[in-house]
XYZ file of C-alpha atoms in Angstrom:
432
model
C 53.979 -45.578 5.845
C 54.991 -46.801 9.317
C 56.608 -50.210 9.967
C 55.452 -52.488 12.704
C 57.983 -55.141 13.822
C 56.565 -58.572 14.789
C 58.485 -61.512 16.212
C 57.128 -65.075 15.395
C 58.405 -68.424 16.678
C 59.274 -71.127 14.133
C 57.189 -74.192 15.075
C 59.007 -76.605 12.709
C 62.278 -75.739 14.232
C 60.944 -76.140 17.686
C 59.496 -79.580 16.893
C 62.668 -80.886 15.311
C 64.760 -79.738 18.085
C 62.691 -81.300 20.764
C 65.224 -84.090 21.189
C 68.096 -81.775 21.466
C 69.259 -80.252 24.563
C 67.131 -77.673 26.350
C 70.037 -75.290 26.345
C 69.628 -74.616 22.641
C 67.820 -71.360 21.905
C 64.754 -71.123 19.739
C 65.091 -69.416 16.401
C 62.879 -66.466 15.749
C 61.404 -65.042 12.479
C 61.383 -61.333 12.362
C 59.155 -59.451 9.872
C 57.796 -56.045 9.488
C 54.249 -54.911 8.393
C 53.795 -51.537 6.815
C 50.585 -49.761 8.051
C 49.428 -46.603 6.276
C 49.620 -43.485 8.405
C 46.284 -41.865 9.268
C 45.945 -38.215 8.300
C 46.016 -35.805 11.162
C 42.544 -34.288 12.036
C 42.411 -31.230 14.207
C 39.239 -30.311 16.095
C 38.729 -26.712 17.087
C 35.905 -25.213 19.240
C 34.521 -21.985 17.798
C 35.065 -19.016 19.972
C 32.014 -17.233 21.314
C 31.751 -13.779 19.893
C 32.684 -11.246 22.444
C 29.961 -8.872 21.455
C 26.826 -8.686 19.300
C 28.548 -6.401 16.836
C 31.427 -8.874 16.186
C 28.936 -11.728 15.651
C 27.010 -9.736 13.048
C 30.217 -8.799 11.291
C 31.412 -12.442 11.213
C 28.139 -13.954 9.972
C 26.844 -11.313 7.623
C 29.854 -9.100 7.083
C 27.630 -6.134 7.861
C 29.125 -2.987 9.246
C 27.236 -0.034 10.682
C 28.562 2.979 8.905
C 28.522 6.511 10.123
C 26.210 7.548 7.270
C 23.596 5.012 8.395
C 23.899 6.235 11.964
C 23.403 9.822 10.955
C 20.438 9.065 8.663
C 18.770 6.949 11.401
C 19.230 9.679 13.978
C 17.958 12.289 11.547
C 14.838 10.189 10.844
C 14.128 9.768 14.557
C 14.549 13.488 15.114
C 12.179 14.234 12.235
C 9.520 11.867 13.597
C 9.910 13.386 17.037
C 9.500 16.883 15.641
C 6.422 15.879 13.643
C 4.900 14.063 16.624
C 5.525 16.936 18.947
C 4.267 19.395 16.390
C 1.044 17.505 15.837
C 0.181 17.273 19.504
C 1.700 20.251 21.187
C 2.802 22.923 18.748
C -0.346 23.369 16.659
C -3.280 25.672 17.158
C -5.768 22.813 17.706
C -3.795 21.145 20.514
C -6.100 22.602 23.157
C -9.156 21.315 21.308
C -7.644 17.811 21.136
C -6.922 17.808 24.872
C -10.456 18.963 25.643
C -11.960 16.300 23.377
C -9.935 13.614 25.156
C -11.235 14.903 28.496
C -14.818 14.730 27.211
C -14.090 11.247 25.863
C -13.070 10.049 29.321
C -16.281 11.445 30.823
C -18.342 9.751 28.120
C -16.666 6.392 28.769
C -17.445 6.731 32.474
C -21.100 7.487 31.707
C -21.348 4.453 29.453
C -20.193 2.225 32.291
C -22.553 3.846 34.797
C -25.633 3.661 32.578
C -24.894 0.027 31.715
C -24.609 -0.947 35.373
C -27.707 1.017 36.399
C -29.687 -0.528 33.539
C -28.821 -4.045 34.687
C -29.724 -3.137 38.266
C -33.144 -1.760 37.325
C -33.866 -4.723 35.112
C -33.247 -6.897 38.192
C -35.638 -4.652 40.129
C -38.379 -5.377 37.636
C -37.911 -9.148 37.907
C -37.632 -9.236 41.701
C -40.570 -6.897 42.339
C -42.779 -8.755 39.869
C -42.106 -12.131 41.491
C -42.373 -10.796 45.048
C -45.695 -9.032 44.479
C -47.213 -12.028 42.733
C -46.128 -14.349 45.552
C -47.604 -12.011 48.169
C -50.885 -11.733 46.296
C -51.247 -15.458 45.654
C -50.387 -16.337 49.261
C -52.898 -13.824 50.601
C -55.584 -15.131 48.235
C -54.949 -18.691 49.401
C -55.241 -17.644 53.055
C -58.460 -15.764 52.375
C -59.899 -18.791 50.550
C -59.027 -21.146 53.416
C -60.561 -18.738 55.924
C -63.732 -18.513 53.834
C -64.308 -22.259 53.806
C -65.188 -22.198 57.530
C -62.954 -25.132 58.368
C -61.591 -23.276 61.406
C -63.169 -21.002 63.973
C -62.064 -18.539 66.583
C -58.454 -17.455 66.766
C -57.217 -19.505 63.773
C -59.874 -17.938 61.565
C -58.938 -14.398 62.545
C -55.261 -15.230 62.191
C -55.819 -16.249 58.573
C -57.931 -13.177 57.849
C -55.473 -10.742 59.414
C -52.501 -12.409 57.706
C -54.292 -12.215 54.381
C -55.150 -8.547 54.956
C -51.552 -7.733 55.872
C -50.179 -9.469 52.793
C -52.655 -7.703 50.530
C -51.766 -4.365 52.136
C -48.049 -5.011 51.594
C -48.716 -5.955 47.969
C -50.733 -2.752 47.521
C -47.896 -0.589 48.845
C -45.314 -2.347 46.690
C -47.536 -2.012 43.622
C -47.946 1.725 44.170
C -44.179 2.188 44.403
C -43.445 -0.110 41.464
C -46.041 1.495 39.205
C -44.697 4.928 40.102
C -41.124 4.215 39.049
C -41.839 1.640 36.273
C -38.628 -0.450 36.532
C -38.914 -1.854 32.997
C -39.101 1.672 31.594
C -36.176 2.764 33.767
C -34.077 -0.113 32.434
C -34.936 0.796 28.843
C -33.972 4.419 29.497
C -30.549 3.357 30.726
C -30.041 1.020 27.773
C -30.854 3.845 25.360
C -28.545 6.206 27.249
C -25.648 3.722 27.079
C -26.220 3.221 23.349
C -26.340 6.964 22.621
C -23.250 7.658 24.710
C -21.415 4.939 22.760
C -22.523 6.652 19.566
C -21.191 9.979 20.854
C -17.930 8.284 21.863
C -17.468 6.947 18.338
C -18.157 10.385 16.845
C -15.591 12.077 19.089
C -13.005 9.422 18.242
C -13.697 9.982 14.539
C -13.272 13.742 14.964
C -9.904 13.232 16.650
C -8.778 10.659 14.070
C -9.692 12.843 11.096
C -7.750 15.679 12.653
C -7.996 19.458 12.806
C -10.728 19.709 15.476
C -11.938 23.178 16.412
C -13.566 24.871 19.363
C -16.976 24.328 17.777
C -16.359 20.561 17.873
C -15.537 20.761 21.575
C -18.572 22.909 22.271
C -20.845 20.608 20.290
C -19.581 17.496 22.099
C -20.070 19.159 25.468
C -23.616 20.225 24.604
C -24.498 16.710 23.505
C -23.180 15.233 26.764
C -25.292 17.656 28.799
C -28.348 17.015 26.627
C -27.986 13.261 27.139
C -27.629 13.744 30.894
C -30.859 15.730 30.895
C -32.733 13.290 28.661
C -31.756 10.159 30.619
C -31.168 11.001 34.289
C -30.013 8.309 36.694
C -31.422 9.570 40.046
C -34.932 8.566 41.092
C -35.406 11.174 43.834
C -35.339 14.945 43.894
C -37.583 15.401 40.882
C -34.916 14.268 38.424
C -36.804 11.153 37.288
C -38.725 11.426 34.036
C -42.497 11.574 34.255
C -43.789 8.077 33.587
C -47.423 9.058 32.952
C -47.546 12.355 31.043
C -50.813 13.725 29.757
C -49.737 13.262 26.154
C -47.138 11.200 24.339
C -43.918 13.113 23.756
C -40.929 11.825 21.833
C -37.595 11.655 23.609
C -35.077 14.416 22.946
C -31.402 13.772 23.619
C -29.733 16.427 21.424
C -29.208 20.150 22.068
C -31.652 22.720 20.815
C -29.105 24.279 18.463
C -25.860 23.287 16.846
C -27.069 20.446 14.640
C -25.258 21.900 11.638
C -21.929 22.662 13.280
C -19.996 20.289 11.004
C -18.019 21.695 8.168
C -17.849 20.065 4.787
C -15.566 17.047 4.861
C -15.447 16.499 1.097
C -14.922 19.191 -1.495
C -14.742 17.215 -4.671
C -17.537 18.710 -6.748
C -18.903 22.170 -7.242
C -21.183 23.624 -4.534
C -19.869 21.062 -2.056
C -21.982 18.278 -3.597
C -25.300 20.142 -3.257
C -27.835 20.966 -5.952
C -31.525 21.773 -6.237
C -32.528 18.145 -6.829
C -30.780 16.978 -3.675
C -32.449 19.662 -1.560
C -35.871 18.714 -2.933
C -35.113 15.070 -2.223
C -34.294 15.873 1.400
C -37.509 17.884 1.764
C -39.534 14.957 0.451
C -37.801 12.660 2.929
C -38.937 14.989 5.725
C -42.532 14.855 4.469
C -42.484 11.052 4.324
C -41.113 10.849 7.865
C -43.780 13.241 9.138
C -46.685 11.529 7.371
C -45.831 7.934 8.120
C -43.216 7.190 10.754
C -43.756 9.985 13.259
C -47.547 9.698 13.129
C -47.412 5.928 13.576
C -45.090 6.058 16.567
C -47.093 8.867 18.149
C -50.296 6.848 17.786
C -48.704 3.669 19.159
C -47.070 5.605 21.974
C -50.408 7.075 23.058
C -51.964 3.580 23.053
C -49.132 2.166 25.181
C -49.405 5.133 27.551
C -53.156 4.626 28.066
C -52.766 0.885 28.638
C -49.946 1.452 31.121
C -51.997 4.045 33.021
C -54.995 1.717 33.279
C -52.929 -1.220 34.486
C -51.001 0.914 36.979
C -54.261 2.114 38.554
C -56.195 -1.157 38.508
C -53.595 -3.444 40.128
C -53.232 -1.602 43.484
C -56.980 -0.912 43.472
C -57.697 -4.641 43.261
C -55.240 -5.543 46.021
C -56.730 -2.822 48.239
C -60.202 -4.261 47.709
C -58.853 -7.710 48.517
C -57.301 -6.411 51.764
C -60.653 -4.973 52.907
C -62.511 -8.070 51.790
C -60.208 -10.311 53.814
C -61.438 -8.666 57.019
C -65.035 -7.828 56.143
C -66.057 -10.655 53.840
C -67.250 -13.841 55.437
C -67.067 -16.274 52.537
C -63.720 -15.059 51.158
C -65.022 -14.662 47.597
C -64.069 -10.990 47.225
C -60.416 -11.289 48.345
C -59.809 -14.439 46.335
C -61.211 -13.027 43.071
C -59.647 -9.589 43.558
C -56.267 -11.129 44.411
C -56.325 -13.360 41.350
C -57.215 -10.401 39.092
C -54.475 -8.292 40.670
C -51.948 -11.034 39.959
C -53.003 -11.194 36.325
C -52.859 -7.417 35.894
C -49.464 -7.137 37.560
C -48.055 -9.985 35.467
C -49.327 -8.366 32.270
C -48.031 -4.889 33.169
C -44.566 -5.705 34.499
C -44.070 -9.151 33.009
C -45.060 -7.774 29.599
C -42.952 -4.647 30.295
C -45.515 -2.192 29.003
C -43.416 0.683 30.347
C -40.456 -0.507 28.291
C -42.638 -0.592 25.175
C -43.755 2.979 25.810
C -40.154 4.120 26.245
C -39.195 2.331 23.025
C -41.841 4.311 21.138
C -40.546 7.524 22.724
C -37.025 6.718 21.553
C -38.174 5.883 18.005
C -40.168 9.108 17.819
C -37.139 11.043 19.013
C -34.984 9.413 16.343
C -37.248 10.610 13.521
C -37.567 14.040 15.097
C -33.781 14.313 15.220
C -33.615 13.247 11.581
C -36.125 15.921 10.625
C -34.344 18.683 12.517
C -30.965 17.648 11.102
C -32.208 17.860 7.502
C -33.971 21.166 8.107
C -30.935 22.730 9.787
C -28.692 21.595 6.930
C -30.979 22.886 4.186
C -31.548 26.222 5.926
C -27.805 26.907 5.913
C -27.314 29.274 2.967
C -23.542 28.987 2.724
C -22.987 25.712 0.876
C -19.365 25.481 1.991
C -20.453 25.384 5.644
C -22.755 22.439 5.027
C -21.685 18.845 5.195
C -20.880 17.450 1.775
C -24.123 16.730 -0.093
C -23.281 13.229 -1.283
C -21.978 12.244 2.148
C -25.077 13.708 3.824
C -27.367 11.800 1.462
C -25.486 8.572 2.195
C -25.830 9.089 5.955
C -29.563 9.770 5.726
C -30.076 6.656 3.605
C -28.186 4.478 6.095
C -30.122 5.882 9.053
C -33.398 5.050 7.303
C -32.193 1.561 6.411
C -32.123 2.145 2.648
C -29.637 2.511 -0.148
C -29.104 5.853 -1.882
C -31.087 4.732 -4.936
C -33.967 3.525 -2.743
C -33.976 6.844 -0.900
C -34.216 8.739 -4.190
C -37.014 6.465 -5.358
C -38.867 7.053 -2.095
C -38.555 10.815 -2.507
C -39.781 10.700 -6.130
C -42.808 8.576 -5.187
C -43.631 10.928 -2.344
C -43.441 13.923 -4.665
C -45.721 12.286 -7.250
C -48.247 11.321 -4.553
C -48.316 14.852 -3.219
C -48.898 16.243 -6.712
C -51.784 13.827 -7.266
C -53.340 14.702 -3.914
C -53.070 18.407 -4.699
C -54.726 17.913 -8.081
C -57.557 15.894 -6.513
C -58.114 18.605 -3.901
C -58.203 21.325 -6.550
C -60.634 19.317 -8.637
C -62.877 18.688 -5.637
C -62.825 22.379 -4.686
C -63.913 23.360 -8.215
C -66.812 20.881 -8.112
C -68.132 22.001 -4.746
């Protein structure tokens, strides 16, 4: 407790002594008030930790021991040894490096084929519109000249202009029908898709691990086969023949080496293969031959014939229109021929008949590849060198757009149909 001294004047005394002399002093009342003493509060600013280690030790009371340091360093050294051993100190390190080099080349080809495909698709659109505009303009000029509304120099100016436009359209049609821009664009789209597929397969081979020289050789052969199947240059004889005598399916895989994959699963006896599975695969081949390949070959031949007819008729019509613009007096021949040429050109390149033909070639090549893959796998006598039977069956089912059970049902139906056909043939041969 602390005492506070206060001095107070006495008012009664001062009032009573008002009549007295001014020399008298006023009386004072002194008192003291005890005030409780406030407790002392000290404020301190926390010191900033001088280092990260001291802060951790203050907050969490954690200390880095020498044992922890040694175990951490030992773990890092172990990881480093394993990493280095996987990439540099194993026997397949050279194969991994070569596969990465092939992977870079494949990625570059994907970009190139994608860009070239877009460019040639633009060619198809621009050439189609340009040729149709030339033909329609020339037909209009020939029609105006045939009405006889002008004589002399204006008449010949219209006729010559119409003939020149028809001649230019004829030359452009010959070049366009030779290269078939819509088919060229479809070729590049297929090439980009197949190179992406090859890229994914190489990445899977590297991810699974333990690649061999046969994997490198197989990847290289597939790259070269794709380059040959889908060339980018248009000159020098590298361009694919757009009007062959007969429909031929596309081929983008090497002649050999389809069965260069070793078994990836060795869970069951005989690497997952048995007699029933081999018979099932043979029936799948027969179904593909009888139905899919025959259908695409027939449709491909139809598309090829239509494309040939349109490619010949369009420049022939514009050539007739060019001659008719100069020789015809009434303008009927150039107008009709120009209109027909416009229709034919629009149907051929606007409908992209060349692209349809190339699509059939690609589908036929897909089923041919499927057939050769199954045959090469079945002909391999060493079961351990084959791909695992269950995995192979799953892949074939997915490529045909079916489940494994549906694929087995398809094979059983095909086998029963073949048996019935054989019995009918034998019965017919006995009768006759």
